[in-house]
C-alpha positions as a printed NumPy array, in Angstrom:
array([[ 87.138,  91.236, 107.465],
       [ 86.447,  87.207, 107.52 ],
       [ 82.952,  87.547, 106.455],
       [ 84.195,  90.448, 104.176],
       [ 86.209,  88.027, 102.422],
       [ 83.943,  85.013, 101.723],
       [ 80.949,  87.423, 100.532],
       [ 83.349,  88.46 ,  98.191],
       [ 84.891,  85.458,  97.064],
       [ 81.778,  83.387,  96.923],
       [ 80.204,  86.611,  94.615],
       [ 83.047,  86.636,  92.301],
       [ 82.804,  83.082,  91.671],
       [ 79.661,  84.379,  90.145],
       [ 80.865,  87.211,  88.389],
       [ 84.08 ,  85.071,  86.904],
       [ 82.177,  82.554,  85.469],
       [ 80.388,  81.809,  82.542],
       [ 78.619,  79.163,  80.05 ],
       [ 80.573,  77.203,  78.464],
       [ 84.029,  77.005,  80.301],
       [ 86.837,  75.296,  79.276],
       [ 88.166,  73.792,  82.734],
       [ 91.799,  75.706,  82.831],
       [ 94.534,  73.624,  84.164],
       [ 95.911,  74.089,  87.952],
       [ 99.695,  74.43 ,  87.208],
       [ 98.454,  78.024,  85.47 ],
       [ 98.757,  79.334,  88.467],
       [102.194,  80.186,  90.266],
       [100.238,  80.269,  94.002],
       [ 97.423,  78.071,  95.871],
       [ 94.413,  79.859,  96.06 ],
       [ 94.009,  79.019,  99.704],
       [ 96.927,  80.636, 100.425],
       [ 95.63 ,  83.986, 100.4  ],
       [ 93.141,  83.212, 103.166],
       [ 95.423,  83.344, 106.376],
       [ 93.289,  83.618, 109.201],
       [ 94.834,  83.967, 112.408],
       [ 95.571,  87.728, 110.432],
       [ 91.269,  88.629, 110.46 ],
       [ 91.752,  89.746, 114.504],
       [ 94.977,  91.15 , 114.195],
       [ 95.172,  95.372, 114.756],
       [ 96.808,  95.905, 111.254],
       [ 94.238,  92.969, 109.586],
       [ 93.259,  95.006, 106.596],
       [ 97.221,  96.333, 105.907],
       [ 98.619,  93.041, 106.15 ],
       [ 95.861,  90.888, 104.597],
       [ 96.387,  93.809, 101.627],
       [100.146,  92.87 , 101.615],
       [ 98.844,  89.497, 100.934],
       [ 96.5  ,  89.809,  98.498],
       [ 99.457,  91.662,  96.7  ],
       [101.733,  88.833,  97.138],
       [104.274,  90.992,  99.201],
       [103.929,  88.775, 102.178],
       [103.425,  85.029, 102.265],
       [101.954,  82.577, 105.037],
       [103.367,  79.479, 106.398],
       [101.287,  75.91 , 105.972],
       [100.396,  74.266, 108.444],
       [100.045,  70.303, 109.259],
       [ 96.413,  70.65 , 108.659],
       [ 96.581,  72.016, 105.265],
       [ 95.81 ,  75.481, 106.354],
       [ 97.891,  78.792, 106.128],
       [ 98.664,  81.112, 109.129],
       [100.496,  84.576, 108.802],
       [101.902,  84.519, 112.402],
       [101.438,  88.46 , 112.786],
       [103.243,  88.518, 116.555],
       [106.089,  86.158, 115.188],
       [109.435,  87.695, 115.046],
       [110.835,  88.899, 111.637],
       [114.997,  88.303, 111.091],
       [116.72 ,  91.615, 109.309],
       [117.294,  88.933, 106.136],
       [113.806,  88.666, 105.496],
       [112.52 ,  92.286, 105.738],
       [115.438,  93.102, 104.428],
       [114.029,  90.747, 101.25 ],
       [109.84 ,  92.109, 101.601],
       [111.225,  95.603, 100.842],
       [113.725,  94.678,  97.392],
       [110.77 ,  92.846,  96.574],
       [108.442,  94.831,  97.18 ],
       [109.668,  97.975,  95.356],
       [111.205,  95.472,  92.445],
       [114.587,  96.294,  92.799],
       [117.862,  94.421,  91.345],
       [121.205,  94.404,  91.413],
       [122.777,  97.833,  90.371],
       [126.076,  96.225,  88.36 ],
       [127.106,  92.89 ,  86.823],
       [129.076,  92.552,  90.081],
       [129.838,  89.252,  91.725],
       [131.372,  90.745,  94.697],
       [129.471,  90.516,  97.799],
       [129.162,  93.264, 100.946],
       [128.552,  90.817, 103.977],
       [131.235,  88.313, 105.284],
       [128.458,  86.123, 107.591],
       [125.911,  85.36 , 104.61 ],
       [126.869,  82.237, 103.336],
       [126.731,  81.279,  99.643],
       [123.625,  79.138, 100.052],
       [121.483,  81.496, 102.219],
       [118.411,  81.802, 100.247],
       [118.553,  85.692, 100.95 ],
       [121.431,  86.135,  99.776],
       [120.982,  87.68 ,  96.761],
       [118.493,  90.075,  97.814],
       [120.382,  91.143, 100.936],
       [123.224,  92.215,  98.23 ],
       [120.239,  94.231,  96.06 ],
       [119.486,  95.431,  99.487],
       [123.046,  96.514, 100.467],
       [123.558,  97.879,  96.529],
       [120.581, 100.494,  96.77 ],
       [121.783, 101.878, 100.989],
       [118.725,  99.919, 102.415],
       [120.748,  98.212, 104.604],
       [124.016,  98.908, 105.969],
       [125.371,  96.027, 108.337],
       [126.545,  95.974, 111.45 ],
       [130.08 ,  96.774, 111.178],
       [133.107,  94.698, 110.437],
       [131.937,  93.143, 107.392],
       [128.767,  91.481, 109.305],
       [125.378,  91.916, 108.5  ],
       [123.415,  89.335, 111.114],
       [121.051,  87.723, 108.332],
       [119.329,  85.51 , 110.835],
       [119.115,  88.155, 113.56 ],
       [115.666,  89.568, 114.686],
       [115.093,  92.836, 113.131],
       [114.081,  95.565, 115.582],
       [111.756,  98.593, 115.404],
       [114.46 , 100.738, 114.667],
       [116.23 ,  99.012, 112.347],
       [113.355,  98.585, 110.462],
       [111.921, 102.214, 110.785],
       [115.737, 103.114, 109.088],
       [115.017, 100.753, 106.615],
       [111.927, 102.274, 105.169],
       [113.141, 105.728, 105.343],
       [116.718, 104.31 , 103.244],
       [113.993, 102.358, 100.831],
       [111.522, 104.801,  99.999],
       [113.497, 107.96 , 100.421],
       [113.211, 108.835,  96.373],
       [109.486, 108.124,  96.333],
       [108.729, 109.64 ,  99.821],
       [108.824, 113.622, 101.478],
       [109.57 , 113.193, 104.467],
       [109.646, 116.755, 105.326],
       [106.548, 119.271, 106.132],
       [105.715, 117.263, 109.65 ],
       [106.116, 117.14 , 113.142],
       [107.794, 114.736, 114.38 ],
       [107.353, 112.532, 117.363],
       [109.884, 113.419, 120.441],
       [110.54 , 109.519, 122.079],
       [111.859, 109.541, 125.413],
       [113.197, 106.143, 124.999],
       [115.447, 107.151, 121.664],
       [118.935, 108.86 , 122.733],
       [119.881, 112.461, 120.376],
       [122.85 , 110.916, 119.003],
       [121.476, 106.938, 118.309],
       [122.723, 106.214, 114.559],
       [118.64 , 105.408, 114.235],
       [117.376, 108.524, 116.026],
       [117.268, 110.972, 112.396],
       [114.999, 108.007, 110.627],
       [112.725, 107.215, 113.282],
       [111.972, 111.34 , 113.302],
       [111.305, 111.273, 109.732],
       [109.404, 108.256, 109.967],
       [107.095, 109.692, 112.751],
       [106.691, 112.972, 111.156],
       [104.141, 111.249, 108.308],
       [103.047, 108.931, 110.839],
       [104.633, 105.675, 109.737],
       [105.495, 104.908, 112.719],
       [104.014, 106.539, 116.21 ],
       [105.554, 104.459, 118.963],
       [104.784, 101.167, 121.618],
       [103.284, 104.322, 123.942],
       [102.392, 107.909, 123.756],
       [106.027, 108.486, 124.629],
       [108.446, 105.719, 123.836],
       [109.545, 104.228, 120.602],
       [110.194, 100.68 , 121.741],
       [114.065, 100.871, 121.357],
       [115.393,  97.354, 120.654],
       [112.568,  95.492, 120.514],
       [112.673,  92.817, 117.896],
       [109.814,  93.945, 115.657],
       [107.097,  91.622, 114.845],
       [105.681,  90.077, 111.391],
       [102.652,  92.372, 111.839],
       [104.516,  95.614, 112.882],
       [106.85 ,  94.966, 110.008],
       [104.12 ,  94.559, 107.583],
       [102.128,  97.537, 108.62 ],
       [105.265,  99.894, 108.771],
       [105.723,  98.959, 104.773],
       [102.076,  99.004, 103.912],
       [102.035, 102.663, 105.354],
       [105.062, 103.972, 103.145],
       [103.945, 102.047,  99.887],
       [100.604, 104.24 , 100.443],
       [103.138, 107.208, 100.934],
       [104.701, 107.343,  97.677],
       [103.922, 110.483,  95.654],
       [106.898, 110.489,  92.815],
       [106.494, 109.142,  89.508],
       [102.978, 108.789,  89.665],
       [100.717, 106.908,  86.751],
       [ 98.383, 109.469,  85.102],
       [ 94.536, 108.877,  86.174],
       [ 93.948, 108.791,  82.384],
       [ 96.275, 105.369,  82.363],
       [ 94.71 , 103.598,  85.465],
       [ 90.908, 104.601,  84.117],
       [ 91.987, 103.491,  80.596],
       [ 93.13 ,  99.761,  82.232],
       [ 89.954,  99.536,  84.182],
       [ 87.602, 100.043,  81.018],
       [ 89.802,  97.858,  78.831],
       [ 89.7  ,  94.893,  81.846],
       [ 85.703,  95.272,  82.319],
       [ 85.375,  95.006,  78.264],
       [ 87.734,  92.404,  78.53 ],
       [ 85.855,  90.5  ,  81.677],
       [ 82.179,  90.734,  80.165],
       [ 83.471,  89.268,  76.134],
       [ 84.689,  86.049,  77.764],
       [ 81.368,  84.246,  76.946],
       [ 81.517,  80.752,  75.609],
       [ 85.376,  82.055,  75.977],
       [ 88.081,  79.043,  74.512],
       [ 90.682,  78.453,  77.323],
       [ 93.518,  79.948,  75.39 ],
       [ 91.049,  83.123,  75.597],
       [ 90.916,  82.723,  79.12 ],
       [ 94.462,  81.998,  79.683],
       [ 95.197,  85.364,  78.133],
       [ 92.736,  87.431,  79.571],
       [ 94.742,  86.396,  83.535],
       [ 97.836,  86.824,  82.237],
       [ 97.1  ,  90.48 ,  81.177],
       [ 94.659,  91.445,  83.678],
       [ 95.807,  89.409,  87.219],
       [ 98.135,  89.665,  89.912],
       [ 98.577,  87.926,  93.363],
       [ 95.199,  86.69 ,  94.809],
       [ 92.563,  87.869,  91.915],
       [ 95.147,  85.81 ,  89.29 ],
       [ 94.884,  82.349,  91.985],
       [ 91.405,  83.664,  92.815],
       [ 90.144,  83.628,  88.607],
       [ 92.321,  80.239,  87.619],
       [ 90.813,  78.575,  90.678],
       [ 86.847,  79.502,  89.813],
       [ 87.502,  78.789,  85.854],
       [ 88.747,  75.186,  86.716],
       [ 85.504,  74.855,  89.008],
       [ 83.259,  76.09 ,  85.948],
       [ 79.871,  77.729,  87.388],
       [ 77.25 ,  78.386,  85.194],
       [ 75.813,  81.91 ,  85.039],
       [ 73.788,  84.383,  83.006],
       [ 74.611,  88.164,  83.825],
       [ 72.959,  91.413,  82.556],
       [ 74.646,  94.8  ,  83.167],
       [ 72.361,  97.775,  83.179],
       [ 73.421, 100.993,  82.853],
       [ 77.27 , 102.249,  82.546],
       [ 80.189, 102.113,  84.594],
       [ 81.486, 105.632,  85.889],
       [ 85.379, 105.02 ,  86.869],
       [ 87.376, 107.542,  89.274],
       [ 91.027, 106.771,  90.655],
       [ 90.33 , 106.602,  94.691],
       [ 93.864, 106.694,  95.264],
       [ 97.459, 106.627,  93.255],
       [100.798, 105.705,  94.415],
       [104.384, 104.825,  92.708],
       [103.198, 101.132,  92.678],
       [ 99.664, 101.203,  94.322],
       [ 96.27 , 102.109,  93.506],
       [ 92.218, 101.95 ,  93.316],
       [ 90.046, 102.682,  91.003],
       [ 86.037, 102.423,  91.592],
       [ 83.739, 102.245,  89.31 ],
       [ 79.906, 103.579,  89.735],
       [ 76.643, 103.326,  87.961],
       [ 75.46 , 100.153,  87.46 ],
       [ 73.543,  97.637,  88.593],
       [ 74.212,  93.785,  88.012],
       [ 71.08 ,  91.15 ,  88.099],
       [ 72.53 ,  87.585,  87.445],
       [ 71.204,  84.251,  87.364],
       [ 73.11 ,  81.383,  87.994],
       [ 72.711,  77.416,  88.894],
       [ 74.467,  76.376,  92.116],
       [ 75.413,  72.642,  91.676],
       [ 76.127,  72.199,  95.372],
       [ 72.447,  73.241,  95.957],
       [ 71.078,  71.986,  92.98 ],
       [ 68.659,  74.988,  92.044],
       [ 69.416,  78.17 ,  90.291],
       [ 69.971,  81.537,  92.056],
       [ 68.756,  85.149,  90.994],
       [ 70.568,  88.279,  92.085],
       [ 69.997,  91.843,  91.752],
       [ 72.622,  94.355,  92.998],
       [ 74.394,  97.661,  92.659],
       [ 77.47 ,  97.013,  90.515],
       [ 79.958,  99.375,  91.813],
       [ 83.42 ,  97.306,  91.45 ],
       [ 87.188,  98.65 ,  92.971],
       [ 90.24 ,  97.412,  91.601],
       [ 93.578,  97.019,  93.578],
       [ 96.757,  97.39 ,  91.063],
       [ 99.772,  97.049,  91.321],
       [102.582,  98.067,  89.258],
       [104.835,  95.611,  88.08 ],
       [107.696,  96.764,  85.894],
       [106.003,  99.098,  83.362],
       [102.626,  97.591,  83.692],
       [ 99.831,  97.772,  86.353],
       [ 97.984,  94.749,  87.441],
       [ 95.113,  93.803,  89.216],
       [ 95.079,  91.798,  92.694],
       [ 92.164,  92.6  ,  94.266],
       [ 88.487,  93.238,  92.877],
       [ 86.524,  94.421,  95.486],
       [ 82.722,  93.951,  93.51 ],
       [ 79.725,  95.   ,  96.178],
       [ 78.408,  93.688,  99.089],
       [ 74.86 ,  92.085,  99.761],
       [ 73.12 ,  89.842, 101.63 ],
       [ 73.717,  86.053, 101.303],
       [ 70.842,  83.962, 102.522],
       [ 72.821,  82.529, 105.902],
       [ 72.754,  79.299, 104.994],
       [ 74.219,  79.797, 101.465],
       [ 76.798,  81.967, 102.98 ],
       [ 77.985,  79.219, 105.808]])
């Protein structure tokens, strides 16, 4: 996944840039570039899930004193923040003008307070009785299996499956009906072949995989494959006119295109300014790999790329010929669908280039 990563970013500083470029300035991006690239996340069971979630600007890291960003997969989540990832994730808001707020223990300047009340408004969440909802409390597995199910229960069947029998979850446990549904699709499948993990304050990484899995679940409300085809054509017309491009024209091809890491990820290598020449032959071939509510991939097939670039850190130009066979990762945002991840092709660096 590490090396995955740098062949692809150091390629698509290639593909990104051309002759000509107006340096772009930094503060047109929302996000540091760098942090996107957590990782203590590469060697972590769930790495491609959660570094996903990242790319996708779902989950964030935390910096560290030497500058450099860490996700902390086995650090413990509180119910306020997953309680937050999943109104963010799925974009939801407050359902009335209502000032009136469920809990009784969230004060008025808890920074999650306003999403635990979007949280409480759509039955996500449902406290812990008495008015209390434990904000800074450690989530555990079930709560947050009961979550998901609550969350994605318009978007998700959870019916048609066998579900898991846990020896460790009691018949009549308030969690017990969620954590079946939620095993029967295989969100979750348990700490052992035959126990849930009842009570166990669920991790960063467990959290984040759990919500990866249902966003790659939903089948309702899906975009047509004529839609997600007709964005990737219009962004690779859009990607390959930016010659001698003005910055305005640059600024505006982001902002209509980018999401999450490729947004950072294009802003960062247009302020850098590489030099390169690029000839496409033959034509791009685009099929939907897969479609959710507010997820999906699109591939592309049938070209090949051969580029030619100067590398001012080595000081000599650099010639390239490779298959072009690019897959975008969108996200829907509102009405819209943006990209956050392009994943271009994969070839061989010379070793010293790469490191």
């Amino acid at each position: 996944m590490k090396e995955l990563k740098k062949i692809f970013t150091l390629f698509l500083a290639v593909l990104l840039s051309f002759t000509a470029i107006v340096p772009m300035s930094a503060s047109a991006q929302t996000r540091d570039f760098d942090s996107y690239f957590l990782f203590d996340v590469w060697d972590h069971w769930g790495a491609d899930q959660l570094d996903d979630l990242v790319n996708a600007d779902i989950f964030g890291g935390y910096k560290t004193s030497q500058g450099d960003y860490e996700f902390r997969p086995n650090r413990t989540i509180t119910r306020a923040e997953f309680a937050a990832i999943i109104v963010r994730s799925l974009q939801l808001t407050r359902k009335s003008a209502s000032t009136s707020y469920p809990f009784t223990d969230v004060p008025a300047n808890h920074a999650l307070r306003n999403e635990i009340a979007i949280a409480s408004d759509h039955g996500i969440i449902a406290g812990l009785g008495g008015g209390k909802f434990g904000p800074n409390q450690n989530v555990t597995r079930e709560q947050i299996a009961s979550m998901i199910v609550r969350a994605f229960s318009d978007t998700i069947s959870f019916t048609g499956g066998t579900a898991k029998n846990f020896t460790d979850v009691p018949a009549g446990h308030w969690a017990a009906a969620d954590i079946k549904k939620a095993s029967s699709i295989g969100l979750v499948s348990g700490v052992s072949q035959t126990t849930f993990g009842m009570g166990r304050a669920a991790t960063r990484g467990e959290a984040g995989v759990l919500l990866h899995r249902a966003l790659n679940r939903e089948t309702k409300n899906l975009t047509s494959a004529d839609t997600l085809v007709s964005l990737a054509n219009s962004y690779q017309t859009s990607l390959f006119s930016l010659d001698n491009a003005t910055k305005a024209q640059l600024t505006n091809h982001i902002n209509t295109y980018y999401t999450g890491f490729q947004k950072a990820f294009a802003t960062e290598i247009y302020e850098y300014g590489y030099l390169a020449d690029m000839n496409i032959t033959g034509e791009l071939t685009f099929t939907v790999k897969s479609n959710h509510t507010r997820f999906a991939q699109v591939k592309g097939t049938g070209a090949t790329m051969t580029f030619e670039y100067y590398d001012p850190d080595k000081r000599r130009d650099v010639v390239e010929t490779v298959d072009y066979e690019p897959t975008f990762y969108m996200k829907k945002i509102g009405s819209s669908w943006k990209i956050y991840y392009v994943e271009d092709f994969s070839f061989d660096f010379e070793e010293d280039y790469l490191y």
